[in-house]
XYZ file of C-alpha atoms in Angstrom:
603
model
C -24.271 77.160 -39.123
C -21.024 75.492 -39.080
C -20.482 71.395 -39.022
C -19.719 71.404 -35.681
C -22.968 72.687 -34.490
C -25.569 71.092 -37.245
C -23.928 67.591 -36.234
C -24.604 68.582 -32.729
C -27.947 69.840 -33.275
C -28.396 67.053 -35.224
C -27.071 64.131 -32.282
C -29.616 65.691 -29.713
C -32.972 66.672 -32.009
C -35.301 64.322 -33.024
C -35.258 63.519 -36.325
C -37.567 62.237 -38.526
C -36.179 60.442 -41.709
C -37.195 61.295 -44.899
C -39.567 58.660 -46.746
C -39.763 56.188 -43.376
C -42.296 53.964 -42.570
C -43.210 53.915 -38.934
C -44.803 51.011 -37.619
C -47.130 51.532 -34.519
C -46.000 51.271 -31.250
C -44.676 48.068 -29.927
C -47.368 45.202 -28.286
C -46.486 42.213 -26.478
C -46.614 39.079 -28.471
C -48.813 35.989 -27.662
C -47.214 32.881 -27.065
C -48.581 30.985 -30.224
C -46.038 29.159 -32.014
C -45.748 26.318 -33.912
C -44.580 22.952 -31.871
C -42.499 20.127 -33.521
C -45.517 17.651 -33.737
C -44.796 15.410 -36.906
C -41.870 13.113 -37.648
C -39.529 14.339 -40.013
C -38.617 10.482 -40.302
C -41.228 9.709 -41.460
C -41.974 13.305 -43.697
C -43.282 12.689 -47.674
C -40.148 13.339 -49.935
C -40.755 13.990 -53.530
C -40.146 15.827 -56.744
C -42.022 17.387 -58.937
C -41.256 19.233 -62.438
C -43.125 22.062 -62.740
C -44.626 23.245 -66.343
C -43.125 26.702 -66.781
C -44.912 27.560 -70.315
C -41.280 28.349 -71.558
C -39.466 26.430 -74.559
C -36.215 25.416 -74.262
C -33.663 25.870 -77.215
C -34.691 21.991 -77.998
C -37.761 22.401 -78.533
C -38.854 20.466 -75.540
C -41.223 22.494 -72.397
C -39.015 23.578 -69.613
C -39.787 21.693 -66.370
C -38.242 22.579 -63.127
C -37.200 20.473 -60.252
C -38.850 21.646 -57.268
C -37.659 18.799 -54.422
C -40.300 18.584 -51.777
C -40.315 17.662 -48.428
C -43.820 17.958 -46.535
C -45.534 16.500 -42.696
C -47.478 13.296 -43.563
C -50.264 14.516 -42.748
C -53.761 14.595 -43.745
C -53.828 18.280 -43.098
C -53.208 21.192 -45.567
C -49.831 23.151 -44.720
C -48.129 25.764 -46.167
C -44.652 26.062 -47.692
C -41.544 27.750 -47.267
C -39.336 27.722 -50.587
C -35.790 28.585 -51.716
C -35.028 28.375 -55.503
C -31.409 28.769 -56.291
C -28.844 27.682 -59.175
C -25.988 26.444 -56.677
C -27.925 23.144 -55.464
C -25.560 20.500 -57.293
C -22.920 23.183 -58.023
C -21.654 25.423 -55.544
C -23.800 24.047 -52.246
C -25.608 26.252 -50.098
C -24.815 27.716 -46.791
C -21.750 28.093 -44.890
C -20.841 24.022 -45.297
C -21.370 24.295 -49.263
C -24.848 21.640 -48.763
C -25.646 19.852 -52.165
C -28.729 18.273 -52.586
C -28.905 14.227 -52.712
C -30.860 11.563 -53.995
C -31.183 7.864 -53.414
C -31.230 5.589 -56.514
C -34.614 5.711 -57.430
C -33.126 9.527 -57.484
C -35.673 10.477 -54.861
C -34.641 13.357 -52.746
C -32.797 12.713 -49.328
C -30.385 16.030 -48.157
C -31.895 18.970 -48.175
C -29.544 21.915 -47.737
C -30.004 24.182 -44.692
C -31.706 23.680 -41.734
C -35.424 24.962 -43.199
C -36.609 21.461 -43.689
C -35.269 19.753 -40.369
C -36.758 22.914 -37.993
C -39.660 23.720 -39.629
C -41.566 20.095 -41.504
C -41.835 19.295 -37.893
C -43.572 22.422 -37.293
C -46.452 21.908 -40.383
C -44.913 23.211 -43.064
C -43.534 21.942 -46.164
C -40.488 23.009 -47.558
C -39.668 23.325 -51.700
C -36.281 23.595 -52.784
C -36.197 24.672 -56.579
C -33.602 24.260 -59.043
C -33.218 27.429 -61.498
C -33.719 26.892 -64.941
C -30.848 25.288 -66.850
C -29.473 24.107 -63.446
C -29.336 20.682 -61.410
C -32.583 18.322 -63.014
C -33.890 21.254 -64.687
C -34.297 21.855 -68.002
C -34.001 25.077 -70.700
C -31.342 27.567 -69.887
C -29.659 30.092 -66.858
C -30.840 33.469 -67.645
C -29.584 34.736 -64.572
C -32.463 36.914 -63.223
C -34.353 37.281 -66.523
C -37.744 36.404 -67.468
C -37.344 32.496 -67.664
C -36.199 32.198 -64.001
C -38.326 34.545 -62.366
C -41.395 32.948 -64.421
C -40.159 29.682 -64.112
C -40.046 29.712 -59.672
C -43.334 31.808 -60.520
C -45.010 28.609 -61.966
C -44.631 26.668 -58.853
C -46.191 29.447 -56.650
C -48.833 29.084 -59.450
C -48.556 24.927 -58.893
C -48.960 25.486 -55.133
C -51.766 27.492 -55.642
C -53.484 24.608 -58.701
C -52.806 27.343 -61.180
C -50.159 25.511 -63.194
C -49.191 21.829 -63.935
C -47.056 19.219 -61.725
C -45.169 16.366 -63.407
C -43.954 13.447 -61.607
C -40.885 12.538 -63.627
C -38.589 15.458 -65.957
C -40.339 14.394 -69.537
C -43.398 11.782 -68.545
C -46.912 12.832 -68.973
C -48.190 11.811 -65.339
C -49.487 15.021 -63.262
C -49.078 15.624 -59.573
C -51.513 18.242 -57.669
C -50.695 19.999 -54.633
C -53.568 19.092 -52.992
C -51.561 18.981 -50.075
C -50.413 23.021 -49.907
C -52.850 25.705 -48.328
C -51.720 27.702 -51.526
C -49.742 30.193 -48.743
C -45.962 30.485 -49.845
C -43.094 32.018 -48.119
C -39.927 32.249 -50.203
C -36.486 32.562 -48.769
C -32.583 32.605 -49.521
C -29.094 34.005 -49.910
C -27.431 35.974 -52.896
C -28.954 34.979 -56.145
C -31.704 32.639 -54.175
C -33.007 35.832 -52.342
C -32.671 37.709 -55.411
C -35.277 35.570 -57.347
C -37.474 36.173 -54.313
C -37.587 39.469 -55.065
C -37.928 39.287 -59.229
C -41.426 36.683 -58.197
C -42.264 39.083 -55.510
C -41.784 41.935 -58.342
C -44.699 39.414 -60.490
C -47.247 40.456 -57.451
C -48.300 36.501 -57.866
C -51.650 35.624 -55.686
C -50.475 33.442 -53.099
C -46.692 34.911 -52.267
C -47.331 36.026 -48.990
C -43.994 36.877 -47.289
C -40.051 37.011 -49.023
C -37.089 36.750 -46.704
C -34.354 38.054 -49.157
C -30.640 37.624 -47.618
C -28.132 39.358 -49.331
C -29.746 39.534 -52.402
C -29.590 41.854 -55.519
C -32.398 43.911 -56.334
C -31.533 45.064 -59.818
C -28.766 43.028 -61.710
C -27.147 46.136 -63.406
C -26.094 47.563 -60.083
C -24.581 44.269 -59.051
C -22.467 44.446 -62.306
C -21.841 47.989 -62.578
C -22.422 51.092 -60.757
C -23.407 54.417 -62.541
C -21.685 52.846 -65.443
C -18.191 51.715 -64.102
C -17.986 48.487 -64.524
C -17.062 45.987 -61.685
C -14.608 43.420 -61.748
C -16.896 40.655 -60.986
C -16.905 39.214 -64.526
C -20.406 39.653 -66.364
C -23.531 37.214 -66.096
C -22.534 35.134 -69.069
C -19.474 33.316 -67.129
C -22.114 33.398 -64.005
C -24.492 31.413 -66.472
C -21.647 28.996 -67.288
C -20.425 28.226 -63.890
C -23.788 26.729 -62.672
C -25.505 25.345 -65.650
C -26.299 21.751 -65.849
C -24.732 19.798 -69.409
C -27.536 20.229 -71.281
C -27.702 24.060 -70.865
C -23.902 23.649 -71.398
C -24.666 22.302 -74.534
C -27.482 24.185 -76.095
C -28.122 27.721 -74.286
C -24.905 29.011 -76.275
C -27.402 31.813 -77.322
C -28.911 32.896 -74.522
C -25.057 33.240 -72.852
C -24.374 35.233 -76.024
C -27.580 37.422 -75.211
C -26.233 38.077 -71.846
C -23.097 39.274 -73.130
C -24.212 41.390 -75.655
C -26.450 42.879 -73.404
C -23.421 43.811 -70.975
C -21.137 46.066 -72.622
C -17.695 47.016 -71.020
C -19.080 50.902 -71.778
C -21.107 50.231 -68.608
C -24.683 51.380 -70.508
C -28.201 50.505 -68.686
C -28.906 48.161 -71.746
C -32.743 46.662 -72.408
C -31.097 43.188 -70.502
C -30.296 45.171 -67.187
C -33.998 46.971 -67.904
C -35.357 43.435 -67.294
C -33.278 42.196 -64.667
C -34.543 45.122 -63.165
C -36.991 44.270 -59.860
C -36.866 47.923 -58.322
C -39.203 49.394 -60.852
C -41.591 46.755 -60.691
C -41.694 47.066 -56.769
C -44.956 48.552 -56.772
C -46.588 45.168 -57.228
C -45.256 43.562 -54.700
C -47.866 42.268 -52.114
C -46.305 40.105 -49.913
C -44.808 40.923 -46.279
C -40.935 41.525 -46.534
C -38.134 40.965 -44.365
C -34.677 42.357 -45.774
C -31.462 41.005 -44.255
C -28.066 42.230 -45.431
C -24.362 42.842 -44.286
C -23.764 47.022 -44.717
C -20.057 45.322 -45.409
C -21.328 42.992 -47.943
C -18.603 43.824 -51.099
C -20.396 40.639 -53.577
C -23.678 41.948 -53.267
C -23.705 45.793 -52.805
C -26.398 47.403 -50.144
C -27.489 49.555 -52.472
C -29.060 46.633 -53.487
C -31.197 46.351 -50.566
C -31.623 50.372 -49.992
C -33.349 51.318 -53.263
C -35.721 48.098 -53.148
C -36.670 48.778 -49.298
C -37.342 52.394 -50.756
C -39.247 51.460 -53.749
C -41.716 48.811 -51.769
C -45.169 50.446 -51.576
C -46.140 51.963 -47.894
C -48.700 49.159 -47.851
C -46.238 46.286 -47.839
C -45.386 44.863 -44.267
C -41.873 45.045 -43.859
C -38.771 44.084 -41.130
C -35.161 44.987 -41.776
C -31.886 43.370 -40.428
C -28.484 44.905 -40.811
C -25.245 43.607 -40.009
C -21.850 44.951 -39.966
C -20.861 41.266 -41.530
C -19.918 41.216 -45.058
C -21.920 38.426 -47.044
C -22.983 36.242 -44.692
C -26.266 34.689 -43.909
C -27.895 35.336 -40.151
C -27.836 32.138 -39.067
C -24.387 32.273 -39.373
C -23.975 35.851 -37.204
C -26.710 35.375 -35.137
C -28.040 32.136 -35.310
C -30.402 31.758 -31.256
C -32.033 34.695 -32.392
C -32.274 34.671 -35.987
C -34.132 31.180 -35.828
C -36.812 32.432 -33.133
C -37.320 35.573 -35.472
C -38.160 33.677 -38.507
C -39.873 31.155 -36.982
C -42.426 33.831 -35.666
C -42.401 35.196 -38.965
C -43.223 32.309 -40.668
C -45.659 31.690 -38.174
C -47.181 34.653 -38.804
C -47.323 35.099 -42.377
C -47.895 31.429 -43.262
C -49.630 30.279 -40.834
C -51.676 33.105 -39.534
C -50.764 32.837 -36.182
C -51.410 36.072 -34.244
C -47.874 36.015 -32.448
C -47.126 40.309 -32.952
C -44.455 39.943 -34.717
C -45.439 42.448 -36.766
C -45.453 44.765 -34.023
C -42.207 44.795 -33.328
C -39.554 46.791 -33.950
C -39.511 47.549 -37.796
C -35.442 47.554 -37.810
C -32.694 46.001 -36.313
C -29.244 46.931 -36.697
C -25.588 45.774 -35.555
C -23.736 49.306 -34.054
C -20.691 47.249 -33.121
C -19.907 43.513 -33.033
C -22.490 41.732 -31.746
C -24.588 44.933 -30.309
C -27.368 45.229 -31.490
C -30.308 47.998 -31.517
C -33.746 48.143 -32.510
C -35.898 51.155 -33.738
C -39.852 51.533 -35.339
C -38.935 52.852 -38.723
C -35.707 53.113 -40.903
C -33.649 54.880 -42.737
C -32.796 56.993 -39.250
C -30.953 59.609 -41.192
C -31.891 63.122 -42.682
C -29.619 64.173 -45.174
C -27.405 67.110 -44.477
C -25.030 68.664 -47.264
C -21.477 68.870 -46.463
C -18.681 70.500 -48.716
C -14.941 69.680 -49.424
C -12.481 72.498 -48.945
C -8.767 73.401 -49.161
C -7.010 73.119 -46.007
C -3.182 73.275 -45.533
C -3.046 71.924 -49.630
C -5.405 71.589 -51.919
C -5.214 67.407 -51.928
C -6.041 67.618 -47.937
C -9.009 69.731 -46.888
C -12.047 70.179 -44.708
C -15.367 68.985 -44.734
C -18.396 71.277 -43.841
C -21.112 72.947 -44.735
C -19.967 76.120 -46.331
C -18.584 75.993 -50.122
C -15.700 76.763 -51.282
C -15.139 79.992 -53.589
C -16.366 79.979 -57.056
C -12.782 78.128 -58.957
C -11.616 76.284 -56.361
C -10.083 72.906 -57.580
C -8.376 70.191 -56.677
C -6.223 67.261 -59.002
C -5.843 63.651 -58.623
C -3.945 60.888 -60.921
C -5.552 57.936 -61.818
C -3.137 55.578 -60.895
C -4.451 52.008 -60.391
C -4.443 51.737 -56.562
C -7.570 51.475 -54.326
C -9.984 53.252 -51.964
C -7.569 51.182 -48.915
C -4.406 52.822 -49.942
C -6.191 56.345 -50.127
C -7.696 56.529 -47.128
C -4.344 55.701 -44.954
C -2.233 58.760 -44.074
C -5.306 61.556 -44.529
C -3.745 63.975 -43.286
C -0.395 63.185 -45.952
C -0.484 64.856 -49.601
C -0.728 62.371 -52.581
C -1.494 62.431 -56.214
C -3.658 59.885 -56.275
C -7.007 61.302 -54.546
C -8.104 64.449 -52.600
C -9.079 63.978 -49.249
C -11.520 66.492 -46.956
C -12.531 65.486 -43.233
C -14.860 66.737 -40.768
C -13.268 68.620 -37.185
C -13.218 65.955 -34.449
C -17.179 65.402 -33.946
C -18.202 66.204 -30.397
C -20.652 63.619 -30.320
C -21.638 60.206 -31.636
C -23.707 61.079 -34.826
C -25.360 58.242 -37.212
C -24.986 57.854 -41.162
C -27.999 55.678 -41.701
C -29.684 55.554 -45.367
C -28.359 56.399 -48.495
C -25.600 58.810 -49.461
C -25.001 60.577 -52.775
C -22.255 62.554 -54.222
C -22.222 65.669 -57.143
C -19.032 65.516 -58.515
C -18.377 68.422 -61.076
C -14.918 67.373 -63.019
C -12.414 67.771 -65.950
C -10.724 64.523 -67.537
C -7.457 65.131 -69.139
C -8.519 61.660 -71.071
C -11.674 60.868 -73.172
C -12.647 57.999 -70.285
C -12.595 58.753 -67.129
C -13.707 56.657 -63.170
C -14.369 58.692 -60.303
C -14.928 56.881 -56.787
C -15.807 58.449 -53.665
C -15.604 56.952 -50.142
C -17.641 58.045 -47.194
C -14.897 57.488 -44.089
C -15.180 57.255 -40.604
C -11.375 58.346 -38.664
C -11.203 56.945 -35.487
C -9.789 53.611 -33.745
C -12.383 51.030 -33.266
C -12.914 47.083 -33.087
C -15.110 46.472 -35.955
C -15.712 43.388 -37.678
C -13.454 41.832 -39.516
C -15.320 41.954 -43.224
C -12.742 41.913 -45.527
C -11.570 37.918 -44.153
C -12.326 35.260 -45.605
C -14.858 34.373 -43.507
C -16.276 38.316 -43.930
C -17.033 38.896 -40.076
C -17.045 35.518 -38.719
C -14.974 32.363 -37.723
C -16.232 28.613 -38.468
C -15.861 26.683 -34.837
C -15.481 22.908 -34.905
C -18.364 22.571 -32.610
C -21.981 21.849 -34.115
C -25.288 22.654 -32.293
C -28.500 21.291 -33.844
C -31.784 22.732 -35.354
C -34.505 20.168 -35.839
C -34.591 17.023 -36.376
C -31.753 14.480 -38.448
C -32.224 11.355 -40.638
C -29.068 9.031 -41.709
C -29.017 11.670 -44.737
C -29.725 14.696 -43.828
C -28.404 16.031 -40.074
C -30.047 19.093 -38.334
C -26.322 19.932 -37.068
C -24.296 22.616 -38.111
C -21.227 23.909 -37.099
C -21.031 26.615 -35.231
C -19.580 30.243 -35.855
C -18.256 33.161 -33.763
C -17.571 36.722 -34.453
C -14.501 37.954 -36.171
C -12.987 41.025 -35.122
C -10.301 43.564 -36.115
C -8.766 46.972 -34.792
C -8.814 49.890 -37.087
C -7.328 53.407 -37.031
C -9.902 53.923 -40.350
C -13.083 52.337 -41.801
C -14.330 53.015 -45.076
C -18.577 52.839 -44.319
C -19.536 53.124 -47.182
C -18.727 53.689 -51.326
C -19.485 54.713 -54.603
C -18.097 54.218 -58.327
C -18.983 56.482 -61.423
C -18.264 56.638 -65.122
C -17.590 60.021 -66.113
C -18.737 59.281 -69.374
C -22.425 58.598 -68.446
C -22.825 62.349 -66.970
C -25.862 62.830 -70.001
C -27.149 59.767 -68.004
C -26.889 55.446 -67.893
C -28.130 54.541 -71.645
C -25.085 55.823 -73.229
C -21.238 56.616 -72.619
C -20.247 59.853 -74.132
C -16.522 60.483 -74.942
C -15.188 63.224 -73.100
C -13.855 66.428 -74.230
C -10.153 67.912 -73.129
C -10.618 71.294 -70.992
C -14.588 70.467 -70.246
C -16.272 70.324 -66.928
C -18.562 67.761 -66.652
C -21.126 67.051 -63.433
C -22.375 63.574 -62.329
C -24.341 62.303 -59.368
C -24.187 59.247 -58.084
C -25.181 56.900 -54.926
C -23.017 55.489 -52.252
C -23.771 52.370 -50.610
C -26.505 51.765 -48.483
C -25.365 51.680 -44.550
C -26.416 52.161 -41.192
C -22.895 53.134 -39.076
C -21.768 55.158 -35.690
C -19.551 57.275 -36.357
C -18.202 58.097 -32.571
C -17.384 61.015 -30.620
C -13.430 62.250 -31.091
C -13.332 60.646 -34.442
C -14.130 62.546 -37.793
C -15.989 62.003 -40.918
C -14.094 61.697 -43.742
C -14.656 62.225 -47.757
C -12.106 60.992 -50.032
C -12.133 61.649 -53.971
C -10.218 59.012 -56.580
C -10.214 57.704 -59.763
C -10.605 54.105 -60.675
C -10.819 51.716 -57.084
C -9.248 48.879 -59.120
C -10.473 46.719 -55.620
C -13.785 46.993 -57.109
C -13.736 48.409 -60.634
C -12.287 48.077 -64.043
C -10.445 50.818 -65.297
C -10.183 53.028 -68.283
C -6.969 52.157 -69.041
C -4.017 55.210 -69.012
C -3.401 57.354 -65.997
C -6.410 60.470 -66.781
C -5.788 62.912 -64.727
C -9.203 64.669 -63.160
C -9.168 68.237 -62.121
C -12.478 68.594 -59.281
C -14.030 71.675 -59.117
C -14.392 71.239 -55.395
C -17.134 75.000 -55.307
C -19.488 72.453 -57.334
C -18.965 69.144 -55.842
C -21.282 67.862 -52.524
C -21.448 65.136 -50.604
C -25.290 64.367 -49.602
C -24.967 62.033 -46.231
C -27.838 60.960 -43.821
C -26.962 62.053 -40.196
C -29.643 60.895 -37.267
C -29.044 61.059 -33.402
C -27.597 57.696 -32.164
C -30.367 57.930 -28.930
């Protein structure tokens, strides 16, 4: 059947994805909710320093600072938490919040608007500092055992499993006799991230993560099937939020974290921990996954292998934007509060609102449309096949291989994936290109792609990168701005309630768009040298084929009717990783190279 015709079969069949979960068919929720009903005035603010178990490199127990803010009330509520590093470094949110304190050094801004919307509502909410950050002690590990076990001990506390302090080295104990022991854990980037590593722990008394963002296993979010990104390593992450005392004596553990992130771009025993994906078969709380299919920091493949990895059992609600790294409230803010609201209401609180009836996914098609579907991944994947056309650099991409010996050449130059993909139809030396006929229909790439690449290096290192693109003019938004899809208004609209220190306003934010002739939707980076597989790099041999598979990013995209799906072939994509150094040049045998892509109907 010819590419044409399967993508047309393909736009009007139904199609089942492989490995979906479909949730059962949509009810009408109740109208229980939680009302604002307590001051936030007049709310209990508070720290506590949690007993991890761990030893710092002093000798001294590691304590972390979990700032509380909770309804005075006699009543038992539950808690919604975000643990992060960036509290008194970077700031959180899209106004760069810091915590403060008052002189007594008592807590009195709480970043983002969790505590102003939602203490009114009965719950309490816990901001934790990391390990080795803000009025912690011990050290930044950056995903390893001491953070996840250290935000793990205050589920514990919550739950009157593990021991409260009331000052960072006293003796004096605080309970949580206040907390129904039910704990919801939240946040961006490296906040969600934890969320998933404690999920990971299965600890009693998790019962729902909201992970924005956020990497699932911390060797994909410094390297990719071995090449190795250009996003530094986790030692100079360490450094650039660690409080002066971790400055001072976690020298070691920064060493550890080097060491155990080679430039040869090997799955070492300290990417094996940082690992949450293989552990994902504990998890037992509810999840609800939010992430930009544009998001360059954090890669989505981030969020596609741990949504696949989750046991069938675990409750589960997806959002995907076409926004870069950006948190909801910032792209969709109305809707985005109601939604976790009712989830929190839900999952927390027990209300019986149907949330969890709903539809399982929602996804942005185009700027600021949205769509909603029962299960996801939507697509099936459906081989396609690079061949010559009117050179061998510029082919066609279908379904039928190429003859046995077919091959085409590329330079390793230095330049990116943005410079290849502009002029597809022009010859260059610096990748091969192959694209799809015109498609006469809309078709949808939603899941995970992967790529067998069969090559020879003319050098004993070699990168190959492959980018999944869709031809066509369209407004999309604008991902790679600073802003990565949206614009920061001057205006402010409010969430909650505001003291003199901490205000319930924010400032608003709009969407960003741009017009494109081409959009790259999604990409993948490889060392040659790992072909055997991730533990080691093998040097490779002059005149030797090698094969490797690897995985594209994560997406969910429309590809539209009139425009065509392109695959383009290159070396290093020194946008996003390091190179080998030299100019190899790789020789593709394009009869045993295919491109694995899952197509769904866009109905």
């Amino acid at each position: 059947m010819t590419l044409r015709r399967s993508l047309l079969a393909l736009a009007v069949a139904t199609i089942a994805g492989l490995g979906t979960l479909t949730v059962p068919a949509i009810a009408a929720p109740t109208a229980v909710r939680s009302e604002p009903v307590h001051s936030y005035t007049d709310a209990v603010r508070e720290t506590v320093w949690v007993d991890t178990g761990l030893t710092a490199p002093d000798g001294d127990r590691v304590r972390v600072a979990a700032d509380i803010v909770r309804p005075r009330t006699a009543a038992k509520v539950p808690v919604i938490m975000d643990a992060s590093p960036y509290y008194l470094s970077r700031g959180r949110g899209n106004e760069s919040q810091k915590k403060t304190y008052d002189n007594a050094g008592r807590p009195i801004r709480f970043p983002l608007f969790y505590d102003n919307y939602f203490v009114p509502r009965g719950y309490a909410v816990v901001l934790v500092d990391l390990s080795g950050t803000a009025r912690s002690n011990g050290c930044v590990d950056v995903g390893g055992r001491a953070e996840v076990a250290s935000v793990k001990a205050v589920v514990d506390w919550l739950n009157g499993r593990a021991t409260g302090h009331t000052s960072a080295t006293g003796p004096a104990t605080a309970a949580a006799t206040w907390s129904t022991g039910a704990v919801g854990m939240i946040g961006k980037s490296w906040d969600g991230t934890i969320a998933n590593g404690v999920a990971a722990t299965g600890v009693e008394g998790l019962k729902t993560i909201v992970p924005i963002g956020a990497i699932s296993s911390w060797y994909d979010y410094y390297r990719s099937s071995g090449a190795a990104f250009t996003n530094g390593g986790p030692a100079s992450l360490a450094a650039a939020v660690e409080n002066e005392q971790g400055a001072a004596d976690c020298g070691a553990v920064k060493a550890a974290l080097t060491k155990g992130s080679p430039s040869s771009g090997d799955l070492t025993p300290m990417y094996r921990e940082r690992d949450y994906v293989q552990a994902a078969g504990k998890v037992r709380a509810s999840v609800f996954v939010v992430h930009g299919v544009n998001d360059l920091n954090v890669k989505s493949i981030n969020f596609g292998q741990w949504w696949a990895a989750l046991p069938p059992t675990v409750e589960r609600k997806i959002w995907l934007t076409q926004a870069g790294h950006v948190d909801p409230f910032d792209f969709r803010r109305p809707v985005w509060v109601d939604t976790l609201h009712r989830w929190f209401d839900h999952y927390l609180l027990g209300f019986d609102n149907g949330i969890e009836d709903e539809p399982l996914s929602t996804v942005e098609e185009a700027p600021d449309r949205w769509r909603d579907d029962s299960s996801w991944p939507a697509g099936t994947p459906l081989t396609l096949r690079p061949r010559p056309g009117r050179s061998a650099e510029v082919g066609a991409l279908g379904a039928d291989a190429p003859p046995a010996g077919t091959v085409a050449a590329l330079t390793d130059n230095g330049s990116t994936a943005y410079d290849w993909i502009t002029n597809p139809a022009g010859a260059s030396s610096a990748r091969v290109v192959y694209r799809t006929e015109p498609l006469t229909s809309d078709i949808r790439v939603s899941g995970t792609s992967t790529i067998t690449v069969t090559a020879t290096s003319s050098a004993p290192a070699a990168r190959v990168s492959a980018v999944l693109v869709d031809y066509g003019p369209a407004t999309i938004r604008d991902y790679r701005s600073t802003g990565e899809g949206i614009r920061t208004l001057a205006t402010r609209s409010c969430w909650g309630e505001s003291t003199a220190g901490d205000s319930a306003c924010y400032l608003d934010t709009a969407t960003a768009t741009t017009t494109v002739t081409e959009n790259v939707i999604a990409r993948g980076w490889a060392d040659l040298g790992h072909y055997a597989g991730l533990d080691h790099r093998r040097v490779l041999a002059p005149d030797t084929a090698y094969t490797i598979t690897f995985t594209l990013a994560t997406t969910d995209q429309v590809i539209r009717a009139g425009h065509r799906l392109g695959l383009v072939i290159g070396g290093a994509d020194t946008r996003h990783i390091t190179s080998t150094g030299g100019s190899p040049r790789l020789t593709v045998d394009l009869a045993r190279t295919a491109l694995h892509v899952p197509i769904a109907n866009t109905d």
